[in-house]
Amino acid sequence: MKNRYLYIFLSCIEKKYFPEKEGTNRPMSQRDFQLLIDLVEEKSNVKISLSTFKRLWKREHDYRPHLHTLNSLAGLLDHENWQEFKSSLDEHEDPHRKLPMPYTKSRPLRWALPIIVLVVICGIAIFFYGSMDSNKMDIPDTLKFEVDKTVTSGVPNTVVFNYDLKAAVADSFFIQRSWNSTTKTPVDPSKNYLTEVYYFPGFHWAKLMANDSIIGRRRIHVKTDGWLATAKYNRLDHIPKYLVHDTLSQNGIMRISQKNWETSGLDRTKEIVLSYYNIMEYKDMDSDALRADVRVKIERSETVCPFMELTIIDEQDASWIPLIQKGCEGNLALKVGENQISGKDNDLSGFGTDVGQWQNLAMEVRNGKATIFLNGHLIYEMETNTGRGKIMGLILNFSGMGAIDYLRLESLDSGEIFVEEF
């Protein structure tokens, strides 16, 4: 059976994360799938769609998930990749012995013994490669979970989370304030407030969590008043330097002036990540039908492999389209919607160029397909998921002193156009 390993894997997932369903014939709920989506994102930094999880659990005989998807899922059972999971099973039983599809009401009782064998295999795998979470929870159907900002737009911005968990039962509660799992903060269920300072603008879904389950979600849109520039020495720094807003536009180009660098206190001899943000809800602009054009270059960089990157944020996800100095393409990551690929195992040579010269980067998305152009030439095509909603923000990142000549967004549905010529 082609999908034999996949059936075993899904049963192991159910046994590890949803032991209360064992032996009850209760189907997976949307909240169950959402938990798995978030766990995969935390463990592998890859977002797998709800529709993919639903199709996996249909257990269709001819469904063959992409290896990239399987490698990302393997982390749920603490494996490095899909091959390691399969190898762990082969150590305990004959991989050529046929196992049937999982039991359903329409199947006769002769499948009972193989099902027992499958459950034993899951138990062995979980014993060796991950402990089973048996934490008990009792979560009421409705919970208070609200968010508010202390300022309408701009950063820093304190967000106030107001919650009521007095009727909820779990071992631990958290609020995760963005997609990044490192922003998960424990909360006291006997209290009602948690505050967090957002130092960067952006759009996020804050999550209220009980144990590892998501029990509440709220939108957080930390907007900018026009363009905002930040600088930091490391991409993972939590607090940036804010650059003077009034001096960003110079003779039709957005760049950081000499005076701005001097007043910022930044050491220009070090590697610096410069970011330009314009975070707002872009009217009638949907991520499913969009064309984005930008003309950019790096005027100075202290790194060996300077790069620049256009990031487009929508209601569900973020896409980033990079350019890098020619010869450094193996360092790249390209992401459109939930589909992310690496230059380590893909040919992204088309994204290598002389970043010190003006470059025209464009992307067009329609009918679930993204087409990317550099200086008018097609350099990449890839599939993307749909239904990600409105555009909620733009970010341009540079490893060094980056400049932007113009930026243009056009909705391919409504015809709405957003243009910045500075």
Coordinates of C-alpha atoms in Angstrom, one line a residue:
M1 CA 0.0 0.0 0.0
K2 CA 1.5 3.3 -1.2
N3 CA 0.3 5.4 1.8
R4 CA 1.0 2.8 4.4
Y5 CA 3.6 4.9 6.3
L6 CA 1.2 7.9 6.1
Y7 CA -1.7 6.0 7.7
I8 CA 0.6 4.9 10.6
F9 CA 1.9 8.5 11.0
L10 CA -1.7 10.0 11.2
S11 CA -2.7 7.4 13.8
C12 CA 0.5 8.2 15.8
I13 CA -0.4 11.9 15.7
E14 CA -3.9 11.2 17.0
K15 CA -2.5 9.0 19.8
K16 CA 0.0 11.6 20.9
Y17 CA -2.0 14.8 20.7
F18 CA -5.6 13.7 20.9
P19 CA -5.6 10.6 23.2
E20 CA -9.2 11.5 24.4
K21 CA -10.4 10.6 20.9
E22 CA -8.9 7.1 21.1
G23 CA -11.6 4.4 20.7
T24 CA -14.4 7.0 20.4
N25 CA -14.7 7.3 16.6
R26 CA -14.8 11.1 17.1
P27 CA -13.6 13.0 14.0
M28 CA -10.9 15.6 14.0
S29 CA -12.3 19.1 14.6
Q30 CA -11.1 22.3 13.0
R31 CA -9.6 23.3 16.3
D32 CA -7.6 20.1 16.3
F33 CA -6.3 20.9 12.9
Q34 CA -5.5 24.4 13.9
L35 CA -3.4 23.1 16.8
L36 CA -1.4 21.0 14.4
I37 CA -1.0 23.9 12.0
D38 CA 0.5 26.0 14.8
L39 CA 2.7 23.2 16.1
V40 CA 4.2 22.6 12.6
E41 CA 4.8 26.3 12.3
E42 CA 6.6 26.4 15.6
K43 CA 8.7 23.4 15.0
S44 CA 9.7 23.9 11.3
N45 CA 8.7 27.5 10.5
V46 CA 6.5 26.2 7.7
K47 CA 2.7 27.0 7.6
I48 CA 0.6 24.1 6.2
S49 CA -2.9 25.0 5.2
L50 CA -6.1 23.8 6.8
S51 CA -7.2 22.2 3.5
T52 CA -4.0 20.1 3.4
F53 CA -4.6 18.7 6.9
K54 CA -8.3 18.0 6.1
R55 CA -7.2 16.1 3.0
L56 CA -4.6 14.2 4.9
W57 CA -7.2 13.0 7.4
K58 CA -9.5 11.8 4.6
R59 CA -6.9 9.1 4.0
E60 CA -7.5 9.0 0.3
H61 CA -5.6 6.0 -1.2
D62 CA -4.2 8.0 -4.2
Y63 CA -3.2 11.1 -2.2
R64 CA 0.6 11.7 -2.3
P65 CA 1.6 14.7 -0.2
H66 CA 4.7 16.6 -1.4
L67 CA 7.9 15.5 0.4
H68 CA 8.4 19.1 1.7
T69 CA 5.1 18.8 3.5
L70 CA 5.9 15.4 4.9
N71 CA 9.3 16.6 6.1
S72 CA 7.6 19.5 7.9
L73 CA 5.0 17.2 9.5
A74 CA 7.7 14.8 10.8
G75 CA 8.6 17.3 13.5
L76 CA 5.3 16.6 15.2
L77 CA 6.7 13.2 16.2
D78 CA 10.2 14.8 16.9
H79 CA 11.8 13.5 13.8
E80 CA 14.2 15.5 11.6
N81 CA 12.4 14.5 8.4
W82 CA 10.0 12.0 6.8
Q83 CA 12.8 9.4 6.0
E84 CA 13.8 9.3 9.7
F85 CA 10.2 8.6 10.7
K86 CA 10.0 5.7 8.2
S87 CA 13.3 4.4 9.4
S88 CA 12.1 4.4 13.0
L89 CA 9.2 2.1 12.0
D90 CA 11.4 -0.2 10.0
E91 CA 13.5 -0.9 13.1
H92 CA 10.4 -2.4 14.8
E93 CA 8.6 -4.3 12.1
D94 CA 8.7 -5.6 8.5
P95 CA 8.1 -2.7 6.1
H96 CA 6.9 -5.1 3.4
R97 CA 4.0 -6.5 5.4
K98 CA 0.8 -5.0 4.1
L99 CA -1.4 -3.0 6.5
P100 CA -5.0 -2.0 5.7
M101 CA -6.5 1.4 5.8
P102 CA -7.6 2.5 9.3
Y103 CA -10.9 1.0 10.5
T104 CA -14.2 2.6 9.6
K105 CA -17.7 1.4 10.3
S106 CA -18.1 0.1 6.8
R107 CA -15.1 -2.3 7.2
P108 CA -15.5 -5.9 8.5
L109 CA -14.0 -7.0 11.8
R110 CA -11.2 -8.9 10.1
W111 CA -9.3 -5.7 10.1
A112 CA -9.2 -5.5 13.9
L113 CA -5.9 -7.3 14.4
P114 CA -3.9 -5.1 11.9
I115 CA -5.4 -2.1 13.6
I116 CA -4.1 -3.3 17.0
V117 CA -0.7 -3.8 15.4
L118 CA -0.8 -0.3 14.0
V119 CA -1.6 1.2 17.5
V120 CA 1.3 -0.8 19.0
I121 CA 3.6 0.6 16.5
C122 CA 2.4 4.1 17.3
G123 CA 3.0 3.4 21.0
I124 CA 6.6 2.3 20.3
A125 CA 7.3 5.3 18.1
I126 CA 5.9 7.7 20.7
F127 CA 7.7 6.0 23.5
F128 CA 11.1 6.4 21.8
Y129 CA 10.6 9.7 20.0
G130 CA 8.2 11.9 22.1
S131 CA 6.2 11.8 25.3
M132 CA 2.5 11.6 25.0
D133 CA 0.7 14.7 26.2
S134 CA -2.1 13.6 28.5
N135 CA -2.8 16.9 30.1
K136 CA -6.5 17.3 30.8
M137 CA -8.4 20.4 29.7
D138 CA -11.9 21.7 30.3
I139 CA -12.5 24.8 28.2
P140 CA -15.9 26.5 28.1
D141 CA -17.4 27.3 24.7
T142 CA -17.1 31.0 25.1
L143 CA -14.2 32.8 26.7
K144 CA -13.4 36.5 27.0
F145 CA -10.3 37.4 25.0
E146 CA -10.0 41.0 23.8
V147 CA -7.1 43.2 22.6
D148 CA -6.6 47.0 22.5
K149 CA -3.8 49.3 21.6
T150 CA -2.6 52.3 23.6
V151 CA -2.0 54.4 20.4
T152 CA -3.8 54.3 17.1
S153 CA -0.7 54.0 14.9
G154 CA 3.1 54.0 15.3
V155 CA 5.6 52.2 17.4
P156 CA 6.4 51.5 20.2
N157 CA 2.9 50.5 20.8
T158 CA 1.6 48.7 23.9
V159 CA -1.1 46.1 23.3
V160 CA -3.4 45.3 26.2
F161 CA -4.8 41.7 26.3
N162 CA -8.0 41.3 28.4
Y163 CA -8.9 37.7 29.2
D164 CA -11.1 35.7 31.6
L165 CA -9.9 32.2 32.3
K166 CA -11.6 31.6 35.6
A167 CA -13.9 28.9 34.2
A168 CA -11.2 27.2 32.2
V169 CA -9.2 24.2 33.4
A170 CA -5.7 23.4 32.0
D171 CA -2.1 22.9 33.3
S172 CA -0.9 26.2 31.7
F173 CA -2.1 29.2 29.8
F174 CA -0.2 31.4 27.3
I175 CA -0.6 34.3 25.0
Q176 CA 1.4 34.2 21.8
R177 CA 1.4 37.6 20.3
S178 CA 2.6 36.8 16.8
W179 CA 3.5 34.0 14.5
N180 CA 6.9 33.6 16.3
S181 CA 6.7 31.0 19.1
T182 CA 9.3 32.9 21.0
T183 CA 6.7 35.6 21.7
K184 CA 4.6 33.1 23.8
T185 CA 4.2 34.5 27.4
P186 CA 2.6 32.6 30.4
V187 CA -0.5 34.2 31.8
D188 CA -2.0 33.9 35.3
P189 CA -5.6 32.5 35.0
S190 CA -6.5 34.3 38.2
K191 CA -5.8 37.7 36.6
N192 CA -7.3 39.4 33.6
Y193 CA -4.7 41.5 31.9
L194 CA -1.4 41.1 30.0
T195 CA 0.4 43.9 28.2
E196 CA 3.1 43.6 25.5
V197 CA 5.1 46.3 23.8
Y198 CA 5.3 46.0 20.0
Y199 CA 8.5 47.6 18.8
F200 CA 7.9 46.7 15.1
P201 CA 4.8 47.5 13.0
G202 CA 2.9 44.6 11.4
F203 CA -0.2 42.5 11.3
H204 CA -0.5 39.5 13.6
W205 CA -3.0 37.0 14.9
A206 CA -2.6 36.8 18.7
K207 CA -3.4 33.4 20.2
L208 CA -4.7 32.5 23.6
M209 CA -3.5 29.0 24.4
A210 CA -4.3 26.4 27.0
N211 CA -1.5 23.8 27.2
D212 CA -0.7 23.4 23.5
S213 CA -4.2 24.2 22.2
I214 CA -5.4 27.5 20.7
I215 CA -8.6 28.6 22.5
G216 CA -8.8 32.1 21.2
R217 CA -7.6 34.4 18.4
R218 CA -7.6 38.1 17.9
R219 CA -6.2 40.4 15.1
I220 CA -3.5 42.9 15.9
H221 CA -2.7 45.6 13.3
V222 CA 0.1 47.8 14.4
K223 CA 0.0 50.5 11.7
T224 CA 2.4 53.1 10.6
D225 CA 1.6 56.7 9.6
G226 CA 3.1 56.5 6.1
W227 CA 6.6 55.1 5.8
L228 CA 8.7 54.2 8.8
A229 CA 12.4 53.2 8.7
T230 CA 14.1 51.0 11.3
A231 CA 17.7 49.7 11.6
K232 CA 19.3 46.9 13.7
Y233 CA 22.5 44.9 13.7
N234 CA 20.8 41.5 13.7
R235 CA 17.6 40.4 12.1
L236 CA 16.5 38.8 15.4
D237 CA 17.0 41.9 17.5
H238 CA 13.8 42.7 19.4
I239 CA 14.2 46.5 19.7
P240 CA 15.3 48.5 16.6
K241 CA 16.6 52.0 16.1
Y242 CA 14.0 54.4 14.6
L243 CA 15.3 56.6 11.9
V244 CA 14.1 60.2 11.3
H245 CA 10.9 60.0 9.3
D246 CA 11.0 63.5 7.8
T247 CA 14.3 62.9 5.9
L248 CA 13.4 59.6 4.2
S249 CA 12.3 61.1 0.8
Q250 CA 15.1 62.8 -1.2
N251 CA 14.6 63.9 -4.8
G252 CA 12.2 61.1 -5.6
I253 CA 14.1 58.4 -3.8
M254 CA 13.5 56.9 -0.4
R255 CA 16.9 56.5 1.3
I256 CA 18.7 57.2 4.6
S257 CA 20.6 60.4 4.6
Q258 CA 24.1 60.9 6.0
K259 CA 22.7 63.1 8.7
N260 CA 20.0 60.5 9.6
W261 CA 22.7 57.8 10.0
E262 CA 24.8 60.1 12.2
T263 CA 21.9 61.1 14.5
S264 CA 20.8 57.4 14.8
G265 CA 24.0 56.5 16.7
L266 CA 24.4 53.4 14.5
D267 CA 27.9 52.1 13.7
R268 CA 28.1 52.1 9.9
T269 CA 31.1 49.8 9.9
K270 CA 29.0 47.0 11.2
E271 CA 26.5 44.9 9.2
I272 CA 23.1 46.6 9.5
V273 CA 19.6 45.5 8.5
L274 CA 17.5 48.4 7.3
S275 CA 13.7 48.1 6.9
Y276 CA 11.1 50.4 5.4
Y277 CA 7.5 49.7 6.7
N278 CA 4.2 50.9 5.3
I279 CA 1.6 49.0 7.4
M280 CA -2.1 49.7 6.7
E281 CA -5.1 48.0 5.2
Y282 CA -4.7 48.5 1.4
K283 CA -8.2 49.2 0.1
D284 CA -9.6 46.6 -2.4
M285 CA -6.3 44.8 -2.7
D286 CA -6.5 41.0 -2.4
S287 CA -3.5 38.7 -2.3
D288 CA -5.1 36.3 -4.7
A289 CA -5.0 38.8 -7.6
L290 CA -2.2 41.3 -7.3
R291 CA 0.8 42.8 -9.2
A292 CA 3.6 44.4 -7.2
D293 CA 6.5 46.3 -8.8
V294 CA 9.4 47.9 -7.0
R295 CA 12.8 49.5 -8.1
V296 CA 15.5 49.1 -5.5
K297 CA 19.2 49.0 -5.0
I298 CA 21.8 48.8 -2.1
E299 CA 24.0 51.9 -1.9
R300 CA 26.3 50.6 0.7
S301 CA 26.7 47.3 2.6
E302 CA 29.3 45.8 4.9
T303 CA 28.3 42.2 4.3
V304 CA 29.8 39.7 1.8
C305 CA 26.4 38.7 0.4
P306 CA 24.2 41.8 0.5
F307 CA 20.5 41.1 -0.1
M308 CA 17.2 43.0 -0.4
E309 CA 13.7 41.7 0.1
L310 CA 10.1 42.7 -0.6
T311 CA 7.6 41.4 2.0
I312 CA 3.9 41.6 1.4
I313 CA 1.7 40.9 4.4
D314 CA -1.9 39.8 4.1
E315 CA -4.6 38.7 6.5
Q316 CA -3.4 35.1 6.8
D317 CA 0.3 35.0 5.9
A318 CA 3.3 36.9 4.5
S319 CA 5.2 36.5 1.2
W320 CA 8.8 37.6 0.7
I321 CA 10.6 37.9 -2.6
P322 CA 14.4 38.4 -2.3
L323 CA 17.3 39.6 -4.4
I324 CA 20.9 38.9 -3.5
Q325 CA 24.4 39.5 -4.8
K326 CA 25.2 37.1 -7.7
G327 CA 27.0 34.1 -6.4
C328 CA 25.2 34.0 -3.0
E329 CA 21.9 32.5 -4.2
G330 CA 22.2 29.4 -2.0
N331 CA 21.5 31.7 1.0
L332 CA 18.1 32.6 -0.2
A333 CA 14.6 31.7 0.9
L334 CA 11.5 32.5 -1.3
K335 CA 8.0 32.4 0.1
V336 CA 4.6 33.1 -1.5
G337 CA 1.7 32.4 0.8
E338 CA 2.2 29.1 2.6
N339 CA 4.7 27.8 0.0
Q340 CA 8.3 28.4 1.0
I341 CA 11.4 27.1 -0.8
S342 CA 15.1 27.3 0.0
G343 CA 18.1 28.1 -2.2
K344 CA 19.8 25.1 -0.5
D345 CA 17.8 22.6 -2.5
N346 CA 16.2 24.7 -5.3
D347 CA 17.6 26.6 -8.2
L348 CA 17.1 30.3 -7.3
S349 CA 19.9 31.5 -9.4
G350 CA 17.6 33.9 -11.2
F351 CA 17.4 36.0 -8.0
G352 CA 21.1 36.7 -8.1
T353 CA 22.1 40.1 -9.5
D354 CA 24.3 43.2 -9.0
V355 CA 22.4 44.6 -6.1
G356 CA 24.5 47.8 -6.2
Q357 CA 22.6 48.8 -9.4
W358 CA 19.0 49.7 -9.8
Q359 CA 16.9 46.5 -10.1
N360 CA 13.2 46.2 -11.1
L361 CA 11.5 43.4 -9.2
A362 CA 7.9 42.4 -9.9
M363 CA 5.5 39.7 -8.9
E364 CA 2.1 38.9 -10.3
V365 CA -0.3 36.5 -8.5
R366 CA -3.5 35.1 -10.1
N367 CA -5.4 31.8 -10.2
G368 CA -3.2 30.3 -7.5
K369 CA 0.1 30.9 -9.4
A370 CA 2.9 33.5 -8.7
T371 CA 5.1 34.7 -11.5
I372 CA 8.2 36.7 -10.6
F373 CA 10.2 39.0 -12.9
L374 CA 13.5 40.8 -12.7
N375 CA 14.1 43.7 -15.0
G376 CA 11.3 42.5 -17.2
H377 CA 12.5 38.9 -17.5
L378 CA 10.7 35.9 -16.0
I379 CA 12.9 34.3 -13.3
Y380 CA 10.5 32.0 -11.4
E381 CA 7.0 30.6 -11.2
M382 CA 5.4 28.7 -8.3
E383 CA 2.0 27.6 -7.0
T384 CA 0.5 29.4 -4.1
N385 CA -2.5 28.9 -1.8
T386 CA -5.5 31.2 -2.2
G387 CA -7.9 32.9 0.2
R388 CA -5.3 34.8 2.2
G389 CA -7.3 38.0 2.2
K390 CA -6.5 41.7 1.9
I391 CA -3.0 43.2 1.8
M392 CA -2.3 44.6 5.3
G393 CA 1.3 45.9 4.9
L394 CA 4.5 46.2 3.0
I395 CA 8.1 45.9 4.2
L396 CA 11.3 46.3 2.3
N397 CA 14.4 44.9 4.0
F398 CA 18.1 45.6 3.0
S399 CA 21.4 44.4 4.4
G400 CA 22.9 47.8 4.3
M401 CA 21.9 51.2 3.0
G402 CA 19.0 50.5 0.7
A403 CA 17.2 52.9 -1.6
I404 CA 13.7 52.7 -3.3
D405 CA 12.9 54.6 -6.5
Y406 CA 9.3 53.6 -6.7
L407 CA 6.7 51.0 -5.5
R408 CA 3.5 50.1 -7.2
L409 CA 0.6 47.7 -6.2
E410 CA -2.3 46.9 -8.5
S411 CA -5.3 44.8 -7.8
L412 CA -6.0 42.6 -10.8
D413 CA -9.6 42.3 -9.8
S414 CA -10.7 45.8 -8.7
G415 CA -8.2 47.8 -10.7
E416 CA -7.2 49.7 -7.5
I417 CA -3.7 51.1 -7.6
F418 CA -1.3 52.2 -4.9
V419 CA 1.8 54.1 -6.1
E420 CA 4.7 55.6 -4.2
E421 CA 7.2 57.7 -6.2
F422 CA 8.6 59.6 -3.1

